[in-house]
Structure formats: structure tokens, C-alpha cells
Tab-separated table of C-alpha atoms in Angstrom:
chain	number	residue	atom	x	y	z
O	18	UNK	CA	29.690	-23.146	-0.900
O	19	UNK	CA	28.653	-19.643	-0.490
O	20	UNK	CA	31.086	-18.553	-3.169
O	21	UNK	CA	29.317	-20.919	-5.317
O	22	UNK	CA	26.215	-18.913	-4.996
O	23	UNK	CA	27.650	-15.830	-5.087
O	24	UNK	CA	28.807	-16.343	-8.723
O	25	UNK	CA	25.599	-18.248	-9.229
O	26	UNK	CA	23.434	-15.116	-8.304
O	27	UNK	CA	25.191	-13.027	-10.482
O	28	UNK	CA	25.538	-15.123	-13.589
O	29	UNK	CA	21.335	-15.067	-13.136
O	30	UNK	CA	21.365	-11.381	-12.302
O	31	UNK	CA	23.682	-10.532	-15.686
O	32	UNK	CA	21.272	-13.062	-17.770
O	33	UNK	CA	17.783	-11.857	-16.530
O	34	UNK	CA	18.685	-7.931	-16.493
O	35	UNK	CA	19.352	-8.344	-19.796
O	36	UNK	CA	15.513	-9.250	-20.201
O	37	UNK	CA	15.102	-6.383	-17.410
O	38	UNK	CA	16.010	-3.615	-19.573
O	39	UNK	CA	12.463	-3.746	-21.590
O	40	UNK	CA	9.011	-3.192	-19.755
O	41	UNK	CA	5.599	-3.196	-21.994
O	42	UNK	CA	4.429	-0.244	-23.687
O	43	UNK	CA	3.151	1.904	-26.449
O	44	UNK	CA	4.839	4.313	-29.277
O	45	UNK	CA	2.823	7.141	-30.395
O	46	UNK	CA	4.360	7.721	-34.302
O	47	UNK	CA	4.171	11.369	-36.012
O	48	UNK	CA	2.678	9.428	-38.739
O	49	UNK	CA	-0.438	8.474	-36.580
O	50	UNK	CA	-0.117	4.880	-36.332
O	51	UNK	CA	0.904	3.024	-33.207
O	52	UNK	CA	2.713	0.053	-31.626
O	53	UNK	CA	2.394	-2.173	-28.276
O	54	UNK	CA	5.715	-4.415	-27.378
O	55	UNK	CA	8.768	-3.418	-24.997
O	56	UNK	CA	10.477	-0.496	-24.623
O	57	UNK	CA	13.570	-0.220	-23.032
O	58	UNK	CA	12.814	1.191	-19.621
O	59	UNK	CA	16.398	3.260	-19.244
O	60	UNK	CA	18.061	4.305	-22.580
O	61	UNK	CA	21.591	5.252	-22.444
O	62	UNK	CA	21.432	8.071	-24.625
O	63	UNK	CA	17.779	10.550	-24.830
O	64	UNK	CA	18.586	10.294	-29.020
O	65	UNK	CA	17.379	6.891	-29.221
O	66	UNK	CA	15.638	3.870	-27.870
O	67	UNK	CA	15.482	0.045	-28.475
O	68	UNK	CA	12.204	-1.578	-29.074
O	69	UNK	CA	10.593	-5.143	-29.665
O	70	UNK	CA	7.052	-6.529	-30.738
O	71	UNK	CA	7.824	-9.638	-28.263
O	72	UNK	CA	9.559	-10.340	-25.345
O	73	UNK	CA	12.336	-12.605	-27.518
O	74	UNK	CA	11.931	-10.437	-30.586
O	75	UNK	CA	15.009	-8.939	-31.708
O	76	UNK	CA	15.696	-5.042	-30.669
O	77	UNK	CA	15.327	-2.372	-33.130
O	78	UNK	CA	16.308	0.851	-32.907
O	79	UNK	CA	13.671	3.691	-32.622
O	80	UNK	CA	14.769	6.957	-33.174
O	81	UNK	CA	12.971	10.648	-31.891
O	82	UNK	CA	12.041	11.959	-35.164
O	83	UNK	CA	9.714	9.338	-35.942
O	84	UNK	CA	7.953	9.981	-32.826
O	85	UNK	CA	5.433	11.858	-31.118
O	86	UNK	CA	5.769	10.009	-27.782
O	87	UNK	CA	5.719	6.696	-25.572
O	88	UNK	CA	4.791	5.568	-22.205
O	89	UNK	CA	4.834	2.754	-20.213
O	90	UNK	CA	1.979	0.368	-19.260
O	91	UNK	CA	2.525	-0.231	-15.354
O	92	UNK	CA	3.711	2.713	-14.420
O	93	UNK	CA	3.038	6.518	-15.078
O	94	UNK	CA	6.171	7.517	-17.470
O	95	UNK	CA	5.639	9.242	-20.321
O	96	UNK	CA	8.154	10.365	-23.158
O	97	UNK	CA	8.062	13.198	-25.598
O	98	UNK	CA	10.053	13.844	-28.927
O	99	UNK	CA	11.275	17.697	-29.194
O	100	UNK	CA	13.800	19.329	-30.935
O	101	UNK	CA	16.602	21.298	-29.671
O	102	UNK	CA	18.852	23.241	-31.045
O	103	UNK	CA	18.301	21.166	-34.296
O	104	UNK	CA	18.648	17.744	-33.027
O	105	UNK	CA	16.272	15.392	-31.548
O	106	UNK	CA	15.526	13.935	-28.173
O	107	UNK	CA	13.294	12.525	-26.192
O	108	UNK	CA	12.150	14.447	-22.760
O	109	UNK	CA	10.212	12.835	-20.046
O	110	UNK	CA	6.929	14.453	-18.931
O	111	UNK	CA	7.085	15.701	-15.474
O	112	UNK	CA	3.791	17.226	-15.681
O	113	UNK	CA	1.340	17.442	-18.230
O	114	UNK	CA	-1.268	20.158	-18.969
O	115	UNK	CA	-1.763	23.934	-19.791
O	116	UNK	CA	1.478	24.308	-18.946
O	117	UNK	CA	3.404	21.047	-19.446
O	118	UNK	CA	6.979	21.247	-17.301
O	119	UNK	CA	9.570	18.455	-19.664
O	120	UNK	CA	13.218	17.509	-18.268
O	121	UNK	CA	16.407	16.298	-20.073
O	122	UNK	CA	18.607	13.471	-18.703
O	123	UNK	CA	21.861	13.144	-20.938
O	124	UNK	CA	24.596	10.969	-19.703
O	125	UNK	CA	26.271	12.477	-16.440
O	126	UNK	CA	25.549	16.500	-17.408
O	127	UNK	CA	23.298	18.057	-15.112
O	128	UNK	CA	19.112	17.682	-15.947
O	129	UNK	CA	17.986	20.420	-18.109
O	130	UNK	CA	14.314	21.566	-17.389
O	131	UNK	CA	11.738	22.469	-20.473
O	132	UNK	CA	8.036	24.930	-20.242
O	133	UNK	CA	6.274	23.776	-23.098
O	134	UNK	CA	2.405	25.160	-23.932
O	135	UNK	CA	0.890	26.935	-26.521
O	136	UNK	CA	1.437	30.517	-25.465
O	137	UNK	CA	5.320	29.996	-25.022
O	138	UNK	CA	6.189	27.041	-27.066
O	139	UNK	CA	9.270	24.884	-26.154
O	140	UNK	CA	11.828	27.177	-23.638
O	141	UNK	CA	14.522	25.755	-21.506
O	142	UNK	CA	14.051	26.976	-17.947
O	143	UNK	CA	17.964	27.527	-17.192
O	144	UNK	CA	20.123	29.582	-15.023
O	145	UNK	CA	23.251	31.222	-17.521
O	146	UNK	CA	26.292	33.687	-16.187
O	147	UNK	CA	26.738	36.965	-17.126
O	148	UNK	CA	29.825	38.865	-17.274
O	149	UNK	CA	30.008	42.742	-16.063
O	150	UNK	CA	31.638	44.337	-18.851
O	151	UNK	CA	32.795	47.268	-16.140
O	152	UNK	CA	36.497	46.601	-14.705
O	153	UNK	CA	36.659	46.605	-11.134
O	154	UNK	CA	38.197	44.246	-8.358
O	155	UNK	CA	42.216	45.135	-8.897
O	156	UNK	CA	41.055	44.075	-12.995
O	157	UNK	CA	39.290	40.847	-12.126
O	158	UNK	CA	36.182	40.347	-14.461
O	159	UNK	CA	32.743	40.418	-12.885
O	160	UNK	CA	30.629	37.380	-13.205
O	161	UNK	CA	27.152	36.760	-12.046
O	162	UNK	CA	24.404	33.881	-12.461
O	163	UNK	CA	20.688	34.859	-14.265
O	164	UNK	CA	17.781	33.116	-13.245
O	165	UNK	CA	16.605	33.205	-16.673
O	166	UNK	CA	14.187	30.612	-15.919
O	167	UNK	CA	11.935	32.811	-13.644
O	168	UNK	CA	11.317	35.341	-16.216
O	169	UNK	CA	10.284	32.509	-18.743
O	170	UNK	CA	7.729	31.247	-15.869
O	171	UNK	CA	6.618	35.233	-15.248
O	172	UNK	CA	5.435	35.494	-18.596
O	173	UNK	CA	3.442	32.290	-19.074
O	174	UNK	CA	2.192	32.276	-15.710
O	175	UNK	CA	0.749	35.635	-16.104
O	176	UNK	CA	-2.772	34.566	-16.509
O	177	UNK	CA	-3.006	33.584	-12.709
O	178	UNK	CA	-4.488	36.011	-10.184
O	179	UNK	CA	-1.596	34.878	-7.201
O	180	UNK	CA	0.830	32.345	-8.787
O	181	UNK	CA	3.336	35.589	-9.925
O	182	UNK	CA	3.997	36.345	-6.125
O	183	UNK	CA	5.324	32.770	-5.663
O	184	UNK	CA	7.603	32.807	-8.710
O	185	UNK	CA	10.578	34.509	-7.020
O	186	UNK	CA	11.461	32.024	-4.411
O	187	UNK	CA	10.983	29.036	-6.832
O	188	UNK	CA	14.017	27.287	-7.452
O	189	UNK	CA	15.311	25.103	-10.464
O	190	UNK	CA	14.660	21.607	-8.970
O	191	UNK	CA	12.097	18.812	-10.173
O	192	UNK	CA	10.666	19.443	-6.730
O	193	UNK	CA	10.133	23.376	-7.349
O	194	UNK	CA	9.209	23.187	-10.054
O	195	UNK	CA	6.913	20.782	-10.387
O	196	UNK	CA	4.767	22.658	-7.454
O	197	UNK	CA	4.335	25.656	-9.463
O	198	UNK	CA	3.334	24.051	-12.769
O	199	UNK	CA	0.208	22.052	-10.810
O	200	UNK	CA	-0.644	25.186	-8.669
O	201	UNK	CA	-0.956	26.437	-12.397
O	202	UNK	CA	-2.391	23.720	-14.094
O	203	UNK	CA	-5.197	22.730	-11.089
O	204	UNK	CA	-6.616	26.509	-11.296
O	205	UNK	CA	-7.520	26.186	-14.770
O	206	UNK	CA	-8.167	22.442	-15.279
O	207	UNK	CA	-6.501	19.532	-13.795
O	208	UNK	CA	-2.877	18.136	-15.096
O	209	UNK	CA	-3.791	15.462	-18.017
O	210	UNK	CA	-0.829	13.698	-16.562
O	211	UNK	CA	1.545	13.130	-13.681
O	212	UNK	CA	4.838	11.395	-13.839
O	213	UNK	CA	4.943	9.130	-10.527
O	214	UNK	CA	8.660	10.111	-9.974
O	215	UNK	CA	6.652	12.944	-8.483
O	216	UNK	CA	5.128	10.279	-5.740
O	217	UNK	CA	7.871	10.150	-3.186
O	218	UNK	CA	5.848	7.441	-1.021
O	219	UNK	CA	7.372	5.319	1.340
O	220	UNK	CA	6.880	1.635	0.625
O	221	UNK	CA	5.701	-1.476	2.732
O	222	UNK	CA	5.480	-4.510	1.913
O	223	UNK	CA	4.592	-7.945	3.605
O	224	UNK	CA	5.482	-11.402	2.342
O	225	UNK	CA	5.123	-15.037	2.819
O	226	UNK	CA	7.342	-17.354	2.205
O	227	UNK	CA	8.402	-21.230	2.423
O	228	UNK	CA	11.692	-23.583	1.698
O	229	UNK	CA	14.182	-25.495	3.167
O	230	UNK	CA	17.141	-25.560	5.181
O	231	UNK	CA	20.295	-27.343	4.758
O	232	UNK	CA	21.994	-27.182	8.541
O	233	UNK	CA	26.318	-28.259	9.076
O	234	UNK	CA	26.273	-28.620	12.612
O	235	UNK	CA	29.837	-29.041	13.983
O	236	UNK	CA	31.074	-29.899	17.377
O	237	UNK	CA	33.336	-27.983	18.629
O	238	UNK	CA	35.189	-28.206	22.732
O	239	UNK	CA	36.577	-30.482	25.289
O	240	UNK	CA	33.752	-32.254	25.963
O	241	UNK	CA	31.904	-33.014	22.392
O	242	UNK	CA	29.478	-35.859	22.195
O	243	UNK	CA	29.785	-36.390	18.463
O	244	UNK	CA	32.609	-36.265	16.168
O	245	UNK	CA	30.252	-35.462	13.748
O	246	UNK	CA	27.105	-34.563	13.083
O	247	UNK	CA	24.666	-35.894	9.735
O	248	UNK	CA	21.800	-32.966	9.257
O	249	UNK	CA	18.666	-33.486	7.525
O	250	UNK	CA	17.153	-30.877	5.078
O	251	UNK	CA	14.363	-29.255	6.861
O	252	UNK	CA	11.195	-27.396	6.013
O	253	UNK	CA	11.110	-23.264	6.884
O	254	UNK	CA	8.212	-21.188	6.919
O	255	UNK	CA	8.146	-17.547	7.582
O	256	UNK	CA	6.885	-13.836	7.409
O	257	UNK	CA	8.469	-10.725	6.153
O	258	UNK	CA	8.106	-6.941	6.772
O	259	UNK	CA	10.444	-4.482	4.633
O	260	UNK	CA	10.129	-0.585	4.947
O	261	UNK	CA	11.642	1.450	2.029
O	262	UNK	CA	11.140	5.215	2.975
O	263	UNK	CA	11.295	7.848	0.365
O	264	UNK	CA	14.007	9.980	2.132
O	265	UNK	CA	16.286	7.357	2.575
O	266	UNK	CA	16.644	5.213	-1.065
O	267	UNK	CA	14.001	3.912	-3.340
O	268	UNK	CA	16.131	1.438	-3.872
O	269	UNK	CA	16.863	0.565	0.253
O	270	UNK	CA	15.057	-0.748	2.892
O	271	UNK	CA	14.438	-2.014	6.895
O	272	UNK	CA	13.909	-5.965	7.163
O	273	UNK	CA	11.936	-7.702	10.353
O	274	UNK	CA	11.307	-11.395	9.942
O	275	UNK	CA	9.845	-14.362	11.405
O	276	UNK	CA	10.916	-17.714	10.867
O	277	UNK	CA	9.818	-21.307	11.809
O	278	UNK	CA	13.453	-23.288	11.387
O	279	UNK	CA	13.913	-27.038	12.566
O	280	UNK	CA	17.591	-28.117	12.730
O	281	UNK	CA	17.567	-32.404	12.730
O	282	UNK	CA	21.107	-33.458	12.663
O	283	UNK	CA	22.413	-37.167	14.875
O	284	UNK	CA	25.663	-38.617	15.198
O	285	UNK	CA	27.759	-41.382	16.819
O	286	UNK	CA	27.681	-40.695	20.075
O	287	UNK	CA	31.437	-40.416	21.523
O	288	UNK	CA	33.191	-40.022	24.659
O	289	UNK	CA	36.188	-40.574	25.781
O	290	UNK	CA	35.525	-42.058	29.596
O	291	UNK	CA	34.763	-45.981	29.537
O	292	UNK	CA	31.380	-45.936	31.539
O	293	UNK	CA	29.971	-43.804	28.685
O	294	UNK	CA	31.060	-45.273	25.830
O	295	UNK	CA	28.935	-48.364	25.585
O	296	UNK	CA	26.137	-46.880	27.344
O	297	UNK	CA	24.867	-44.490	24.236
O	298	UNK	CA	24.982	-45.058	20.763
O	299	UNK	CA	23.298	-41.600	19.301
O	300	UNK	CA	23.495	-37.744	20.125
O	301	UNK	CA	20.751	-36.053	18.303
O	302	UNK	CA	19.806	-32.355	18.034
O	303	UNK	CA	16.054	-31.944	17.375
O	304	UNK	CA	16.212	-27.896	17.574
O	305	UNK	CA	12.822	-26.432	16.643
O	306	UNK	CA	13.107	-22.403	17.040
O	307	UNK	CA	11.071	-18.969	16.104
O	308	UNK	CA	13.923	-16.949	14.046
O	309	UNK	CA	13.667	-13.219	14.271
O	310	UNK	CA	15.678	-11.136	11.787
O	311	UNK	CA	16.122	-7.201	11.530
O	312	UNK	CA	18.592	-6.176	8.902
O	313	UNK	CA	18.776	-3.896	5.665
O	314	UNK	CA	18.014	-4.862	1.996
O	315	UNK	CA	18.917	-3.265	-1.042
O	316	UNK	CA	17.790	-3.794	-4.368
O	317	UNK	CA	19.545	-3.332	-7.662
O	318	UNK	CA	16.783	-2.221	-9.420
O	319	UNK	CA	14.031	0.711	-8.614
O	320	UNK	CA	10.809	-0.508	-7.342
O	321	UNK	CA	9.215	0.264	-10.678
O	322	UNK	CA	11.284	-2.644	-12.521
O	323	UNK	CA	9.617	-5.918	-13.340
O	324	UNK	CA	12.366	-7.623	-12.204
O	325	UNK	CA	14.429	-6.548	-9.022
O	326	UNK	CA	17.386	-8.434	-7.760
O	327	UNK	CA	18.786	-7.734	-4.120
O	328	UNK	CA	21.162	-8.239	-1.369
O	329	UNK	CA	20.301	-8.240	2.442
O	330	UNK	CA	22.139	-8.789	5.480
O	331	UNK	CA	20.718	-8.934	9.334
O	332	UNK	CA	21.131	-10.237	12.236
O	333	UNK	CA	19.363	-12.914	13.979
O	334	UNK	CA	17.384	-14.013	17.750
O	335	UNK	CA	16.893	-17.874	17.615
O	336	UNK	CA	14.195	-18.463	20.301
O	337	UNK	CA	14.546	-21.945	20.899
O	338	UNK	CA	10.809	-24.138	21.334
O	339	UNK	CA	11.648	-27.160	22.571
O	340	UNK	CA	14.414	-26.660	25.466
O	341	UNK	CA	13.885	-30.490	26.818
O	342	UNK	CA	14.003	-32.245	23.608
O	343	UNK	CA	16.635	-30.190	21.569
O	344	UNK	CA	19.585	-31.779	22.345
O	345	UNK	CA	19.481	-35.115	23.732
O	346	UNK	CA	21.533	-38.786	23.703
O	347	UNK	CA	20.148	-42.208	23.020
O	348	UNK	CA	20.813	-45.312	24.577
O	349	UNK	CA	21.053	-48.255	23.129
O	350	UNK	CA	17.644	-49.688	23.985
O	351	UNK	CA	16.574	-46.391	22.076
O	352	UNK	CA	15.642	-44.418	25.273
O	353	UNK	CA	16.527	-40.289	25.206
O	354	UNK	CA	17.954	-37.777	27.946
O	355	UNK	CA	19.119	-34.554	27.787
O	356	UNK	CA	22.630	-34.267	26.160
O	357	UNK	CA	24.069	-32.863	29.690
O	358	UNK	CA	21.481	-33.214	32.115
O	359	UNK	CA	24.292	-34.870	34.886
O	360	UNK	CA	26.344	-31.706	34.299
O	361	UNK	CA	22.958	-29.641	34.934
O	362	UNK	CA	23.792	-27.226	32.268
O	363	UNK	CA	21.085	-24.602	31.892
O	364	UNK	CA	19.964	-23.781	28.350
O	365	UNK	CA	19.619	-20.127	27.323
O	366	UNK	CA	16.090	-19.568	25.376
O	367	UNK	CA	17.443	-17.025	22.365
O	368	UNK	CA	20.712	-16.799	21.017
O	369	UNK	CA	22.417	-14.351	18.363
O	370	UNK	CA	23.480	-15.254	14.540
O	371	UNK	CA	23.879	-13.224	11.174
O	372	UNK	CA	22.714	-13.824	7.915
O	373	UNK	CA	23.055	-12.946	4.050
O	374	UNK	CA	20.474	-13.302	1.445
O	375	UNK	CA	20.703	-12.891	-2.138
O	376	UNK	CA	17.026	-12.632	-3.994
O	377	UNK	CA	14.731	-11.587	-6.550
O	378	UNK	CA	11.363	-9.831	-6.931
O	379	UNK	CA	9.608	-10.733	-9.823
O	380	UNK	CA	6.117	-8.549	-10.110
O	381	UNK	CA	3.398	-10.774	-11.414
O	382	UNK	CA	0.518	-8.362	-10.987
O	383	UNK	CA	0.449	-4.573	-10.236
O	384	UNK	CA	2.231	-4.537	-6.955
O	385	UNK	CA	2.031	-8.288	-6.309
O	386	UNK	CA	5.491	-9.837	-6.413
O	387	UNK	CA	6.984	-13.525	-6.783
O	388	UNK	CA	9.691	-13.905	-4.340
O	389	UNK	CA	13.061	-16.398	-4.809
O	390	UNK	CA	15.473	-15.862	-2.123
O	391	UNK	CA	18.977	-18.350	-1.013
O	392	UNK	CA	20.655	-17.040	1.985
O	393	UNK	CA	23.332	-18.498	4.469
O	394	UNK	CA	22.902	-18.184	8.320
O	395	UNK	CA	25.594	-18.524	11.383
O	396	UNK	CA	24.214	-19.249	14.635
O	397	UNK	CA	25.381	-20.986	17.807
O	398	UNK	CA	23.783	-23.168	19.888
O	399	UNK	CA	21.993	-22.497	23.006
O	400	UNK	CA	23.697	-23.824	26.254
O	401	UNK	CA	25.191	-21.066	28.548
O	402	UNK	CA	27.822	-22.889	30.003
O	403	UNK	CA	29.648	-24.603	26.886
O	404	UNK	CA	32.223	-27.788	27.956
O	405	UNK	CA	31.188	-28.290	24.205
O	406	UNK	CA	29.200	-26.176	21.738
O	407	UNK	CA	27.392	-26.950	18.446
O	408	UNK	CA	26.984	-23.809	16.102
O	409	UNK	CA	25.118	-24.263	12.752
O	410	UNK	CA	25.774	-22.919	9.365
O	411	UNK	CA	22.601	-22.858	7.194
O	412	UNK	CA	21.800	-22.557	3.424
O	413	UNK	CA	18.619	-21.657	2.975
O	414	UNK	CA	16.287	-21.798	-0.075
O	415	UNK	CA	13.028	-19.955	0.276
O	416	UNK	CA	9.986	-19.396	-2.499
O	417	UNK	CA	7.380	-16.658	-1.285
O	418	UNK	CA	4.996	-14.103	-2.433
O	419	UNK	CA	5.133	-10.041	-1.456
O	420	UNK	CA	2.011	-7.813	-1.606
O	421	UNK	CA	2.773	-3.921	-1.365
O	422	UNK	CA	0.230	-2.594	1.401
């Protein structure tokens, strides 16, 4: 069964990223007219990128020399076309302003990092080796790295009364960088626009959620009182807090849950002594417990994405409600005791499980998010001394909606 949704989630995964790969937004042309539809969010190469009026619209290919730029409608990314060295690409905005700071993903090479204002133009801000033309070291040629990059930001950052003492220590990184362009930008007039790959927030969300649970119980021991065991589907209600900090993954986070679960499952009873066997007719388990999870999720997709499919595992405290009535047997006038009360077994109140979840985020409204989750859950049961024991497996479907706090 759980293989069965394992290939299940990912033939839905493979069919809805597909849609995943566009997100709404607008293309500024070079010819002054402009278009709404879907972009695609991550373009495999910076030369191109596929577009669509509609979400089932066939993809057309959009190409940087037709373009001034495009951005995104629910989130703060922002595209410019440029040429370099006589071809052209698109470069995200970092920062925006007197001094705009532009950087160049292309496939697995290293991010190249643009200035670009009116004083200086378009210059890469680069690093490049030199080689010392004297001979020394036994004949070995000299090389050594230029910070080319600071001289560039020397010259246009001129025009600022302290900036030019920081310069030296400012290193070629997004993070760097992008603190010396706003120091810049802020003492002449605020930056017209931020990328929020610059907002390194951590992220927490809450969510509510509701489904069902479909419970095998299986009896297991010397001393069962069921061959086997018929469960009912029951309802599950629950709450959810995840914790994605910036410094770990945007893409990872900390799970705690809490979860109303009811297994119902009856049987036959059996037993094997003579004085018992006519006596009952029915063991029932009437479990209602308070689920606690704390695990780890991780999404496939970045929390920007419309659409974000993930996997979770955890582990599990079953608290257990209703220690007098959860496992009982049923005589056959229909009366109920406790499954073992002649043995005087003691019940502990929380026992230990783990759980998977497969699931998917679907954002319906700025940071508001439709939740579909199926997981599967192994937990024992909850007598301490076990002549017989009766651990559950669950599959579990649960709808549910997430608000970012």
C-alpha cells in the first residue's frame, strides 16, 4: 500500500510541476508595449524564457533582445535584458537604484555580478589573475588574483562622503555586495527596488487540518483475543506548527503537531481455554488519543512557488483518552469489560510511533496556502505488560489550510 502512494505522489508531483514551472507576470518589450500571462519562474538557460497568455496556452519562446525586462506578480523578482560581450541575457535585479547591483546565473559556472548606472554604464564586478612577468621561485611563474571589482565600485561610489572607507573589506558575495549598493543608494534616495532573495527571514507557519484514518490493527502474542481485527475509517482533526529558518534551508523545516485520532476496530473474540470461549463474542478497541508529532519537512520547491510538494517524517507520543474504555470484550448479552482486567494489566498513558507524509502546498492567496497531505503511521498499543499486543498501521488522508504568521 504505501508503495502505491509513493508512485502515486510522484506521478502528481511530475504532472503538476509541469504547471509549476510558470507563475503570473508581466514583460516589459523594447518596443514599449506590454504583456500579462506566465512566465516561467526558473529558465534553464539566462538567453531565453518560455511564456504563455493563459495558464493552458501553449509556451512560446521569448528571447532577451526583444526585451527591456519582466517581473513577477507575487513576489519581488525582477529581470533585465543586457548585453555582454555581444550576446544577450537576462540578469536579475538584486538592487535597484542610483546604482543598480545585476547578477548572472548560467548553468553550473559560478554567479557573475554586474554595477550598472549612468555614470559607469554596464561593468562586471569580477576578480581576474595576473601573472608576474618576473622569473623567480626555481622558474615557477608568479600568479596573483585582482580584485578588479573594488576599483570599479571606488570610482562610482566616489560621490559619497564615507562609503570609500568601507570599499576595501567588501567582498564579492550577493551578501557584500548588496550592503554597499543600499548604503549607496539610501544616502541619495531610496532603492526603487529590492529583490526579496535579499530577505533571509525565517518562516512560520500554522495550519489546520481535517481527514480520515484508515487503522490495520493486528494481534500479535500468546495470549491474543482476536484473530483478527475489522477497523473502521475514522475522522482526524489536528494542528500544525512548521519552522523554516533562514540559516538552515529555505526549502527545510521543524514540524510539532497535534492530532485528535480515534482507532474503532472489533473482532471475534477468541480464546483458546473452554470457560472463555462461549462467554464473549466481541473484542473491540475504541482508542481515542491526542497525537503529538515533532519531525522535519522538506519541500521540493522554494517557498516562493505556487505550488510546493514535500516529504516529512517524525516521530510520534499517542496520549491515550479513554484508558477504561479502549480496549474492552463483550459478552454475549452485549455487556463490556476491560480486555484484561482479571490479569490486572496496567495501561501506559503515551506510547511511541513514526510517521511519513507526502503533501502539497498550494498558495491560494498571498501567503495563505491549501494543504493536501496522505501519510502512513506505526504505533503500538498501550498496555505495559503485553501477554498480547495490538500495534496499528495507519493511512491517513488529511485536507487543511496554512497561514504564514
Amino acid at each position: 500500500m504505501t508503495l502505491r502512494i509513493t508512485l502515486l505522489y510522484l506521478l502528481i508531483s511530475t504532472a503538476l510541476f509541469a504547471q509549476n514551472k510558470f507563475e503570473k507576470g508581466i514583460i516589459q518589450f523594447k518596443d514599449g508595449h506590454q504583456e500579462n500571462g506566465y512566465i516561467e519562474y526558473e529558465p534553464s538557460s539566462p538567453t531565453a524564457i518560455l511564456f504563455k497568455k493563459a495558464v493552458n496556452d501553449p509556451s512560446k519562446t521569448i528571447n532577451p533582445n526583444l526585451v527591456d525586462y519582466y517581473s513577477f506578480d507575487n513576489f519581488q523578482r525582477k529581470f533585465s535584458s543586457q548585453t555582454l560581450e555581444k550576446s544577450d541575457y537576462f540578469l536579475e535585479i538584486i538592487i535597484e537604484g542610483r546604482a543598480s547591483l545585476l547578477s548572472l546565473k548560467n548553468s553550473n559556472k559560478p554567479i557573475r555580478y554586474f554595477l550598472k548606472s549612468e555614470k559607469s554604464g554596464l561593468k562586471e564586478l569580477d576578480i581576474i589573475n595576473r601573472i608576474d612577468n618576473r622569473v623567480e621561485n626555481n622558474g615557477q611563474v608568479t600568479q596573483f588574483k585582482v580584485k578588479r571589482y573594488i576599483g570599479v565600485l571606488n570610482l562610482e561610489f566616489n560621490d559619497h562622503p564615507t562609503i570609500s572607507k568601507k570599499i576595501k573589506n567588501v567582498k564579492l558575495s550577493q551578501t557584500s555586495l548588496s550592503k554597499i549598493f543600499s548604503e549607496y543608494n539610501t544616502h541619495f534616495d531610496k532603492s526603487t527596488f529590492n529583490s526579496e532573495i535579499l530577505e533571509k527571514k525565517d518562516i512560520h507557519r500554522i495550519s489546520f487540518d481535517i481527514g480520515i484514518n484508515n487503522t490495520k490493527t493486528t494481534p500479535e502474542g500468546k495470549n491474543i483475543r482476536a484473530l483478527e481485527l475489522e477497523n473502521k475509517v475514522t475522522p482526524t482533526i489536528g494542528v500544525n506548527y512548521t519552522y523554516t529558518p533562514s540559516f538552515f534551508s529555505s526549502k527545510t523545516s521543524f514540524l510539532f503537531g497535534i492530532h485528535y485520532n480515534h482507532i474503532n476496530a472489533q473482532g471475534n473474540y477468541y480464546r483458546i481455554h473452554d470457560v472463555l470461549k462461549d462467554k464473549y463474542e466481541l473484542t473491540k478497541i475504541n482508542a481515542k488519543s491526542a497525537s503529538f508529532r515533532l519531525g522535519i519537512v522538506y519541500s521540493f520547491a522554494k517557498p516562493q512557488k505556487r505550488l510546493r510538494p514535500s516529504i516529512g517524517a517524525y516521530a510520534l507520543g499517542n496520549f491515550l483518552l479513554n484508558s477504561s474504555s479502549a480496549y474492552v470484550k463483550v459478552d454475549a448479552n452485549g455487556n463490556e469489560s476491560e480486555l484484561y482486567e482479571g490479569f490486572n494489566l496496567s495501561k501506559q498513558g503515551t506510547v511511541g510511533g513514526l510517521g511519513l507524509e507526502l503533501g502539497f502546498n498550494y498558495r491560494i492567496h498571498n501567503d495563505n496556502d491549501l494543504t493536501f497531505k496522505f501519510g502512513y503511521e506505526v504505533i503500538g498499543d498501550h498496555f505495559k505488560e503485553k501477554p498480547s499486543i495490538y500495534p496499528n498501521k495507519t493511512i491517513i488522508f488529511r485536507l487543511g489550510y496554512s497561514i504564514k504568521l
